[in-house]
Amino acid sequence: MKINVMTDILEADNRIAAVNQGTFDQHSILVINLMSSPGSGKTTLLERTAEALRGKLRLGVITGDIETTIDSERLEGFQLPVIQLTTGSPCHLDANMIASALPHLDLNQIDILVIENVGNLVCPAEFKVGEDYKVVMLSIPEGHEKPLKYPLMFRESALLLINKIDLLQYTNFNLEEARRNATKVNPDIEIIEMSCTAGQGIEPWVSWLVERYQRKMGKQRSA
Amino acid sequence: MKINVMTDILEADNRIAAVNQGTFDQHSILVINLMSSPGSGKTTLLERTAEALRGKLRLGVITGDIETTIDSERLEGFQLPVIQLTTGSPCHLDANMIASALPHLDLNQIDILVIENVGNLVCPAEFKVGEDYKVVMLSIPEGHEKPLKYPLMFRESALLLINKIDLLQYTNFNLEEARRNATKVNPDIEIIEMSCTAGQGIEPWVSWLVERYQRKMGKQRSA
């Protein structure tokens, strides 16, 4: 008998992800699995999101890194519930890691939970963590062909954030081609252009979050 | 009995890597395993390297991607032996993939073989492919803290190429801190600053390659 180790691992992951999702639903939390290459700007996005959501909805963060607590330290000033997971060596977060973080979060104090995955355009796309939506961030200096080269992550994501738009003029990044490439691998993907450091594009992103939160709560009420 | 699947996979990889290395040594080829995040500039580096090595040493390339042949197409104009490996889903190249590429390369026509790994700061660092040296590229927009967050890749590499130095003025990247972080995880790492698009820093990189090639050939002769 042959066992496909990867299939088995993903099946286990899916089971635990479903349990996580049940827990999140029960606490009326919208969960986003935020993925990108290293250094695309995920943590800066979270800083801007924390500011923009203040007084509207309560944000919580689980941030994953192989080593260091740099990301959670950056978020400390924002008075959010933040859990730092250091994976040691795994190159992605999986459902079981998230399950192990949940007892340390007061889920009654969170409306939107963003799970900031390990910086990696490949492996995180394969693992569900219990999210409602996957969101992928691509930054201008990485190049417009990335959706074609790493299609799974773009195919799995509901939203593409094109970040560092302020660097556009210094690179050969072609915005139209990036949009075309993303839509080619995922015709349903929504796209927002932004610059987290310049504070550009934060408003449509936060509107997207709020709209998805309200949609989920509406569905839960009518169920 | 418990079997550590990862240990087993790495052991198999090491064995095949040793066989590859024997083949490369026999053909007097210096082999570089080039690794970075997606979009750091590996393919542009190879374009510049092909130009700079012309008439000195003969370059060959094996380039790995999950999907697409964009990278090998970019290199087509340079009249090099280029093999494109598309991994389908694995997030790194391993020794067996390289072994399967070797029959398609005329090893007698190559002095320096650069293996351009899948864009990923995590997984490729764990797998030997038969290289003499690992080289990691970090581009300015990715941030100076990356050596601390992805230490294994920087620890394993003999050389760090800091690319896109032309974008330094538009980011908050701190060069000194990047150097400090890299040296912290790997005190022996050499560092070259460059801009492949601006043609800056190509000469010290090519000198490094040539020097390492001559060193290897000297060792082989005296053995």
Short mmCIF file of C-alpha atoms in Angstrom, two decimals:
data_model
loop_
_atom_site.label_atom_id
_atom_site.label_comp_id
_atom_site.label_asym_id
_atom_site.label_seq_id
_atom_site.Cartn_x
_atom_site.Cartn_y
_atom_site.Cartn_z
CA MET A 1 0.00 0.00 0.00
CA LYS A 2 1.22 3.47 -0.86
CA ILE A 3 0.37 6.44 1.29
CA ASN A 4 0.67 9.86 -0.24
CA VAL A 5 2.22 11.73 2.68
CA MET A 6 1.26 15.14 1.33
CA THR A 7 -2.40 14.18 0.78
CA ASP A 8 -2.52 12.81 4.29
CA ILE A 9 -0.98 15.98 5.77
CA LEU A 10 -3.44 18.20 3.89
CA GLU A 11 -6.40 16.05 4.94
CA ALA A 12 -5.41 16.38 8.60
CA ASP A 13 -4.95 20.11 8.11
CA ASN A 14 -8.40 20.48 6.52
CA ARG A 15 -10.04 18.71 9.46
CA ILE A 16 -8.44 20.98 12.04
CA ALA A 17 -9.13 24.04 9.86
CA ALA A 18 -12.83 23.12 9.88
CA VAL A 19 -12.80 22.98 13.67
CA ASN A 20 -11.06 26.38 13.85
CA GLN A 21 -13.63 27.79 11.45
CA GLY A 22 -16.45 26.54 13.69
CA THR A 23 -14.85 28.31 16.65
CA PHE A 24 -14.48 31.57 14.68
CA ASP A 25 -18.09 31.39 13.42
CA GLN A 26 -19.37 30.82 16.94
CA HIS A 27 -17.59 34.00 18.06
CA SER A 28 -18.74 35.97 14.98
CA ILE A 29 -15.22 36.64 13.77
CA LEU A 30 -14.20 37.28 10.17
CA VAL A 31 -10.86 35.58 9.54
CA ILE A 32 -8.35 36.62 6.87
CA ASN A 33 -5.30 34.55 5.92
CA LEU A 34 -2.82 37.18 4.69
CA MET A 35 -0.01 35.85 2.50
CA SER A 36 2.89 37.29 0.49
CA SER A 37 6.59 37.08 -0.27
CA PRO A 38 8.98 38.18 2.48
CA GLY A 39 9.04 41.96 2.74
CA SER A 40 5.95 42.79 0.67
CA GLY A 41 4.54 44.89 3.50
CA LYS A 42 2.15 42.68 5.49
CA THR A 43 3.09 44.07 8.89
CA THR A 44 2.89 47.69 7.72
CA LEU A 45 -0.56 46.89 6.31
CA LEU A 46 -1.59 45.63 9.74
CA GLU A 47 -0.35 48.82 11.39
CA ARG A 48 -2.41 50.93 8.97
CA THR A 49 -5.41 48.59 9.36
CA ALA A 50 -5.29 48.85 13.15
CA GLU A 51 -5.44 52.65 12.88
CA ALA A 52 -8.19 52.66 10.26
CA LEU A 53 -10.45 50.16 12.04
CA ARG A 54 -10.20 51.90 15.42
CA GLY A 55 -13.70 52.71 16.71
CA LYS A 56 -15.29 50.62 13.94
CA LEU A 57 -14.38 46.98 14.41
CA ARG A 58 -11.99 45.23 16.78
CA LEU A 59 -8.90 43.78 15.09
CA GLY A 60 -6.86 40.82 16.34
CA VAL A 61 -3.68 39.41 14.81
CA ILE A 62 -1.87 36.11 14.74
CA THR A 63 1.50 36.58 13.10
CA GLY A 64 3.73 33.74 11.95
CA ASP A 65 7.47 33.77 11.52
CA ILE A 66 10.18 31.17 11.41
CA GLU A 67 12.21 33.10 13.96
CA THR A 68 12.14 36.45 15.76
CA THR A 69 9.26 38.42 17.28
CA ILE A 70 9.98 41.55 15.21
CA ASP A 71 6.48 41.64 13.72
CA SER A 72 4.55 41.34 16.97
CA GLU A 73 6.81 43.96 18.59
CA ARG A 74 5.94 46.36 15.78
CA LEU A 75 2.26 45.86 16.54
CA GLU A 76 2.61 46.28 20.29
CA GLY A 77 1.90 49.99 20.23
CA PHE A 78 -1.53 49.48 18.70
CA GLN A 79 -3.13 47.83 21.76
CA LEU A 80 -4.44 44.86 19.83
CA PRO A 81 -4.62 41.24 20.82
CA VAL A 82 -1.53 39.88 19.02
CA ILE A 83 -0.16 36.35 19.14
CA GLN A 84 3.26 35.64 17.65
CA LEU A 85 3.79 32.11 16.40
CA THR A 86 7.39 31.19 15.66
CA THR A 87 7.37 28.06 13.55
CA GLY A 88 11.05 27.18 14.05
CA SER A 89 11.37 25.77 10.58
CA PRO A 90 8.02 25.15 8.84
CA CYS A 91 7.62 27.56 5.98
CA HIS A 92 3.89 28.21 6.49
CA LEU A 93 1.22 28.31 9.17
CA ASP A 94 -1.12 25.37 9.38
CA ALA A 95 -4.48 24.84 11.11
CA ASN A 96 -2.95 23.09 14.09
CA MET A 97 -0.61 26.00 14.85
CA ILE A 98 -3.60 28.34 14.78
CA ALA A 99 -5.57 25.97 17.02
CA SER A 100 -2.73 26.09 19.54
CA ALA A 101 -2.84 29.91 19.54
CA LEU A 102 -6.59 30.24 20.12
CA PRO A 103 -6.64 29.58 23.89
CA HIS A 104 -4.35 32.60 24.26
CA LEU A 105 -6.76 34.98 22.52
CA ASP A 106 -9.97 36.40 24.00
CA LEU A 107 -12.16 35.69 20.99
CA ASN A 108 -15.04 37.72 22.45
CA GLN A 109 -12.91 40.84 22.01
CA ILE A 110 -12.24 40.34 18.28
CA ASP A 111 -14.37 41.08 15.19
CA ILE A 112 -11.72 40.65 12.50
CA LEU A 113 -8.78 38.31 12.94
CA VAL A 114 -5.93 38.65 10.45
CA ILE A 115 -3.54 35.73 10.33
CA GLU A 116 -0.27 37.05 8.93
CA ASN A 117 1.36 34.03 7.34
CA VAL A 118 5.08 33.30 6.97
CA GLY A 119 6.59 35.33 4.09
CA ASN A 120 6.46 32.78 1.27
CA LEU A 121 4.57 32.80 -2.05
CA VAL A 122 4.45 29.01 -2.26
CA CYS A 123 3.70 26.78 0.71
CA PRO A 124 1.14 28.83 2.69
CA ALA A 125 -1.30 28.57 -0.25
CA GLU A 126 -1.69 24.83 0.34
CA PHE A 127 -2.78 25.01 3.96
CA LYS A 128 -6.13 26.18 5.26
CA VAL A 129 -6.05 27.64 8.75
CA GLY A 130 -9.79 28.17 9.23
CA GLU A 131 -10.04 31.45 7.33
CA ASP A 132 -13.01 32.95 5.55
CA TYR A 133 -10.78 34.47 2.87
CA LYS A 134 -7.22 34.27 1.69
CA VAL A 135 -5.69 37.61 0.68
CA VAL A 136 -2.42 37.85 -1.23
CA MET A 137 -0.16 40.89 -1.26
CA LEU A 138 2.25 41.54 -4.12
CA SER A 139 4.62 44.49 -3.99
CA ILE A 140 5.76 46.45 -7.03
CA PRO A 141 9.48 45.55 -6.82
CA GLU A 142 8.64 41.82 -7.03
CA GLY A 143 7.51 42.05 -10.65
CA HIS A 144 4.24 41.79 -12.55
CA GLU A 145 4.75 38.17 -13.70
CA LYS A 146 4.47 36.70 -10.20
CA PRO A 147 0.80 35.58 -10.50
CA LEU A 148 1.86 33.34 -13.41
CA LYS A 149 4.90 31.95 -11.60
CA TYR A 150 3.13 31.27 -8.30
CA PRO A 151 -0.42 30.62 -9.53
CA LEU A 152 -1.84 28.62 -6.61
CA MET A 153 -1.63 31.49 -4.15
CA PHE A 154 -3.33 33.90 -6.55
CA ARG A 155 -5.93 31.29 -7.50
CA GLU A 156 -6.83 30.68 -3.86
CA SER A 157 -7.12 34.35 -2.92
CA ALA A 158 -10.28 36.47 -2.98
CA LEU A 159 -8.30 39.71 -3.02
CA LEU A 160 -4.95 40.86 -4.38
CA LEU A 161 -3.32 43.87 -2.73
CA ILE A 162 -0.72 45.47 -5.00
CA ASN A 163 1.51 47.29 -2.51
CA LYS A 164 4.38 49.82 -2.75
CA ILE A 165 2.64 51.58 -5.60
CA ASP A 166 4.82 54.59 -4.71
CA LEU A 167 7.83 52.69 -6.15
CA LEU A 168 6.12 52.14 -9.53
CA GLN A 169 8.03 54.93 -11.27
CA TYR A 170 11.41 53.47 -10.27
CA THR A 171 10.78 49.96 -11.62
CA ASN A 172 9.69 48.28 -14.86
CA PHE A 173 6.54 46.90 -13.18
CA ASN A 174 3.57 46.98 -15.56
CA LEU A 175 0.33 47.45 -13.60
CA GLU A 176 -1.97 46.44 -16.43
CA GLU A 177 0.02 43.30 -17.05
CA ALA A 178 -0.04 42.45 -13.36
CA ARG A 179 -3.84 42.77 -13.37
CA ARG A 180 -4.07 40.68 -16.53
CA ASN A 181 -1.80 37.97 -15.06
CA ALA A 182 -3.76 37.82 -11.81
CA THR A 183 -7.10 37.65 -13.62
CA LYS A 184 -5.74 34.95 -15.92
CA VAL A 185 -5.10 32.57 -13.00
CA ASN A 186 -8.16 33.75 -11.05
CA PRO A 187 -10.92 35.56 -12.98
CA ASP A 188 -12.79 36.35 -9.73
CA ILE A 189 -9.93 38.01 -7.88
CA GLU A 190 -10.50 41.57 -6.68
CA ILE A 191 -7.57 43.97 -6.85
CA ILE A 192 -6.66 46.99 -4.72
CA GLU A 193 -3.59 49.15 -5.39
CA MET A 194 -1.97 50.64 -2.32
CA SER A 195 1.08 52.04 -0.61
CA CYS A 196 1.02 51.17 3.07
CA THR A 197 3.95 53.45 3.89
CA ALA A 198 2.36 56.38 2.01
CA GLY A 199 -1.10 55.59 3.45
CA GLN A 200 -2.58 55.14 -0.04
CA GLY A 201 -5.33 52.56 -0.74
CA ILE A 202 -6.00 51.84 2.93
CA GLU A 203 -9.60 53.04 2.70
CA PRO A 204 -10.78 50.60 -0.03
CA TRP A 205 -9.01 47.77 1.82
CA VAL A 206 -10.74 48.60 5.10
CA SER A 207 -14.08 48.96 3.28
CA TRP A 208 -13.52 45.52 1.78
CA LEU A 209 -12.90 44.11 5.25
CA VAL A 210 -15.94 45.80 6.78
CA GLU A 211 -18.16 44.75 3.89
CA ARG A 212 -17.01 41.11 4.19
CA TYR A 213 -17.53 41.22 7.94
CA GLN A 214 -21.09 42.53 7.54
CA ARG A 215 -21.80 39.95 4.85
CA LYS A 216 -20.69 37.14 7.14
CA MET A 217 -22.71 38.44 10.07
CA GLY A 218 -25.75 38.81 7.82
CA LYS A 219 -25.42 35.22 6.69
CA GLN A 220 -25.01 33.98 10.25
CA ARG A 221 -28.15 35.84 11.37
CA SER A 222 -30.25 34.48 8.51
CA ALA A 223 -28.97 30.91 9.04
CA MET B 1 8.88 2.73 15.43
CA LYS B 2 8.74 6.35 14.48
CA ILE B 3 10.24 7.61 11.26
CA ASN B 4 11.02 11.27 10.94
CA VAL B 5 9.82 11.86 7.39
CA MET B 6 11.76 15.11 7.02
CA THR B 7 15.05 13.58 8.20
CA ASP B 8 14.55 10.73 5.77
CA ILE B 9 13.82 13.08 2.86
CA LEU B 10 16.91 15.17 3.62
CA GLU B 11 19.11 12.09 3.93
CA ALA B 12 17.99 10.89 0.49
CA ASP B 13 18.58 14.37 -0.86
CA ASN B 14 22.10 14.52 0.58
CA ARG B 15 23.00 11.21 -1.03
CA ILE B 16 21.90 12.30 -4.48
CA ALA B 17 23.54 15.71 -3.98
CA ALA B 18 26.85 13.95 -3.30
CA VAL B 19 26.51 12.02 -6.56
CA ASN B 20 25.74 15.26 -8.45
CA GLN B 21 28.76 16.89 -6.84
CA GLY B 22 30.98 14.01 -8.01
CA THR B 23 29.72 14.53 -11.56
CA PHE B 24 30.37 18.28 -11.40
CA ASP B 25 33.87 17.77 -9.97
CA GLN B 26 34.70 15.28 -12.69
CA HIS B 27 33.76 17.88 -15.29
CA SER B 28 35.61 20.69 -13.47
CA ILE B 29 32.48 22.78 -12.98
CA LEU B 30 31.93 25.29 -10.20
CA VAL B 31 28.30 25.06 -9.07
CA ILE B 32 26.36 27.87 -7.40
CA ASN B 33 22.94 27.40 -5.79
CA LEU B 34 21.33 30.86 -6.14
CA MET B 35 18.44 31.54 -3.79
CA SER B 36 16.18 34.48 -2.90
CA SER B 37 12.60 35.66 -2.40
CA PRO B 38 10.43 35.89 -5.49
CA GLY B 39 11.37 38.95 -7.52
CA SER B 40 14.70 39.81 -5.89
CA GLY B 41 16.41 39.85 -9.27
CA LYS B 42 17.99 36.42 -9.80
CA THR B 43 17.21 36.22 -13.52
CA THR B 44 18.45 39.75 -14.20
CA LEU B 45 21.65 38.83 -12.34
CA LEU B 46 22.07 35.86 -14.67
CA GLU B 47 21.61 38.08 -17.72
CA ARG B 48 24.33 40.44 -16.47
CA THR B 49 26.56 37.50 -15.48
CA ALA B 50 26.26 35.95 -18.94
CA GLU B 51 27.43 39.23 -20.49
CA ALA B 52 30.28 39.76 -18.01
CA LEU B 53 31.64 36.20 -18.22
CA ARG B 54 31.64 36.10 -22.03
CA GLY B 55 35.12 35.24 -23.30
CA LYS B 56 36.31 34.39 -19.76
CA LEU B 57 34.41 31.34 -18.51
CA ARG B 58 31.47 29.41 -19.93
CA LEU B 59 28.24 29.81 -17.98
CA GLY B 60 25.41 27.29 -17.81
CA VAL B 61 22.08 27.70 -16.02
CA ILE B 62 19.45 25.43 -14.51
CA THR B 63 16.45 27.52 -13.54
CA GLY B 64 13.63 26.27 -11.34
CA ASP B 65 10.07 27.52 -11.24
CA ILE B 66 6.78 26.11 -10.10
CA GLU B 67 5.17 27.05 -13.39
CA THR B 68 5.99 29.00 -16.56
CA THR B 69 9.19 29.15 -18.63
CA ILE B 70 9.49 32.94 -18.36
CA ASP B 71 12.97 32.78 -16.84
CA SER B 72 14.53 30.47 -19.42
CA GLU B 73 12.95 32.50 -22.24
CA ARG B 74 14.61 35.62 -20.85
CA LEU B 75 17.97 33.85 -21.02
CA GLU B 76 17.50 32.50 -24.54
CA GLY B 77 19.17 35.47 -26.22
CA PHE B 78 22.42 34.84 -24.36
CA GLN B 79 23.32 31.60 -26.17
CA LEU B 80 23.91 29.68 -22.96
CA PRO B 81 23.05 26.10 -22.10
CA VAL B 82 19.84 26.66 -20.09
CA ILE B 83 17.58 24.01 -18.60
CA GLN B 84 14.19 25.02 -17.20
CA LEU B 85 12.82 22.80 -14.46
CA THR B 86 9.17 23.34 -13.64
CA THR B 87 8.49 21.73 -10.27
CA GLY B 88 4.68 21.72 -10.57
CA SER B 89 4.24 22.29 -6.87
CA PRO B 90 7.42 21.72 -4.82
CA CYS B 91 8.66 24.99 -3.44
CA HIS B 92 12.37 24.30 -3.93
CA LEU B 93 14.78 22.39 -6.16
CA ASP B 94 16.24 19.19 -4.77
CA ALA B 95 19.19 17.05 -5.79
CA ASN B 96 17.06 14.56 -7.69
CA MET B 97 15.53 17.26 -9.89
CA ILE B 98 19.04 18.45 -10.74
CA ALA B 99 20.15 14.86 -11.42
CA SER B 100 17.28 14.53 -13.89
CA ALA B 101 18.39 17.70 -15.69
CA LEU B 102 22.06 16.70 -16.10
CA PRO B 103 21.67 14.32 -19.09
CA HIS B 104 20.24 17.29 -21.02
CA LEU B 105 23.33 19.47 -20.45
CA ASP B 106 26.70 19.10 -22.20
CA LEU B 107 28.81 19.36 -19.06
CA ASN B 108 32.02 19.59 -21.11
CA GLN B 109 30.83 22.97 -22.36
CA ILE B 110 30.32 24.53 -18.90
CA ASP B 111 32.77 26.05 -16.40
CA ILE B 112 30.29 27.67 -14.01
CA LEU B 113 26.80 26.28 -13.51
CA VAL B 114 24.33 28.51 -11.69
CA ILE B 115 21.25 26.77 -10.35
CA GLU B 116 18.56 29.42 -9.98
CA ASN B 117 16.31 28.08 -7.27
CA VAL B 118 12.55 28.65 -6.85
CA GLY B 119 11.85 32.10 -5.38
CA ASN B 120 11.48 31.27 -1.69
CA LEU B 121 13.52 32.37 1.35
CA VAL B 122 12.63 29.26 3.34
CA CYS B 123 12.56 25.78 1.83
CA PRO B 124 15.45 25.87 -0.69
CA ALA B 125 17.91 26.41 2.17
CA GLU B 126 17.24 22.91 3.47
CA PHE B 127 18.09 21.03 0.28
CA LYS B 128 21.54 20.51 -1.18
CA VAL B 129 21.61 20.09 -4.94
CA GLY B 130 25.32 19.28 -5.37
CA GLU B 131 26.55 22.88 -5.22
CA ASP B 132 29.95 24.18 -4.16
CA TYR B 133 28.39 27.33 -2.69
CA LYS B 134 24.99 28.67 -1.82
CA VAL B 135 24.48 32.35 -2.63
CA VAL B 136 21.53 34.34 -1.29
CA MET B 137 20.19 37.50 -2.88
CA LEU B 138 18.24 40.06 -0.84
CA SER B 139 16.73 43.08 -2.53
CA ILE B 140 16.38 46.48 -0.87
CA PRO B 141 12.54 46.63 -0.88
CA GLU B 142 12.36 43.38 1.14
CA GLY B 143 13.76 45.00 4.28
CA HIS B 144 16.97 44.80 6.31
CA GLU B 145 15.59 42.46 8.98
CA LYS B 146 15.22 39.48 6.63
CA PRO B 147 18.47 37.71 7.70
CA LEU B 148 17.07 37.51 11.23
CA LYS B 149 13.65 36.28 10.10
CA TYR B 150 14.94 33.67 7.65
CA PRO B 151 18.26 32.75 9.30
CA LEU B 152 18.88 29.33 7.78
CA MET B 153 19.29 30.62 4.23
CA PHE B 154 21.73 33.31 5.32
CA ARG B 155 23.58 30.88 7.58
CA GLU B 156 24.04 28.40 4.73
CA SER B 157 25.24 30.95 2.18
CA ALA B 158 28.84 31.91 1.44
CA LEU B 159 27.81 35.17 -0.20
CA LEU B 160 24.99 37.69 0.21
CA LEU B 161 24.11 39.85 -2.78
CA ILE B 162 22.19 42.96 -1.73
CA ASN B 163 20.38 43.90 -4.93
CA LYS B 164 18.32 46.89 -6.12
CA ILE B 165 20.66 49.26 -4.33
CA ASP B 166 19.30 51.95 -6.71
CA LEU B 167 16.02 51.84 -4.74
CA LEU B 168 17.73 52.53 -1.41
CA GLN B 169 16.77 56.21 -1.34
CA TYR B 170 13.05 55.41 -1.76
CA THR B 171 12.82 52.94 1.14
CA ASN B 172 13.64 52.79 4.84
CA PHE B 173 16.17 50.00 4.26
CA ASN B 174 19.23 50.40 6.50
CA LEU B 175 22.33 49.00 4.80
CA GLU B 176 24.45 48.88 7.91
CA GLU B 177 21.75 47.09 9.81
CA ALA B 178 21.33 44.59 6.98
CA ARG B 179 25.06 43.85 7.10
CA ARG B 180 24.92 43.55 10.89
CA ASN B 181 21.94 41.18 10.74
CA ALA B 182 23.55 38.98 8.09
CA THR B 183 26.84 38.80 9.99
CA LYS B 184 24.96 38.00 13.19
CA VAL B 185 23.51 34.80 11.75
CA ASN B 186 26.64 34.05 9.68
CA PRO B 187 29.91 35.74 10.69
CA ASP B 188 31.68 34.35 7.58
CA ILE B 189 29.24 35.63 5.00
CA GLU B 190 30.67 37.88 2.28
CA ILE B 191 28.50 40.77 1.07
CA ILE B 192 28.31 42.53 -2.29
CA GLU B 193 25.98 45.47 -2.94
CA MET B 194 24.62 45.71 -6.45
CA SER B 195 21.94 46.85 -8.84
CA CYS B 196 21.51 44.37 -11.64
CA THR B 197 19.25 46.67 -13.65
CA ALA B 198 21.69 49.60 -13.29
CA GLY B 199 24.69 47.33 -13.92
CA GLN B 200 26.24 48.21 -10.56
CA GLY B 201 28.24 45.68 -8.51
CA ILE B 202 28.45 43.12 -11.34
CA GLU B 203 32.24 43.27 -11.46
CA PRO B 204 32.92 42.22 -7.82
CA TRP B 205 30.33 39.43 -8.21
CA VAL B 206 31.97 38.10 -11.37
CA SER B 207 35.41 38.39 -9.71
CA TRP B 208 34.05 36.38 -6.80
CA LEU B 209 32.84 33.70 -9.22
CA VAL B 210 36.10 33.57 -11.14
CA GLU B 211 38.16 33.48 -7.95
CA ARG B 212 36.07 30.59 -6.56
CA TYR B 213 36.35 28.77 -9.87
CA GLN B 214 40.13 29.11 -9.90
CA ARG B 215 40.32 28.04 -6.25
CA LYS B 216 38.33 24.88 -7.00
CA MET B 217 40.42 24.04 -10.05
CA GLY B 218 43.63 24.60 -8.03
CA LYS B 219 42.38 22.24 -5.33
CA GLN B 220 41.43 19.61 -7.89
CA ARG B 221 44.87 19.76 -9.51
CA SER B 222 46.71 19.42 -6.22
CA ALA B 223 44.47 16.53 -5.06
#
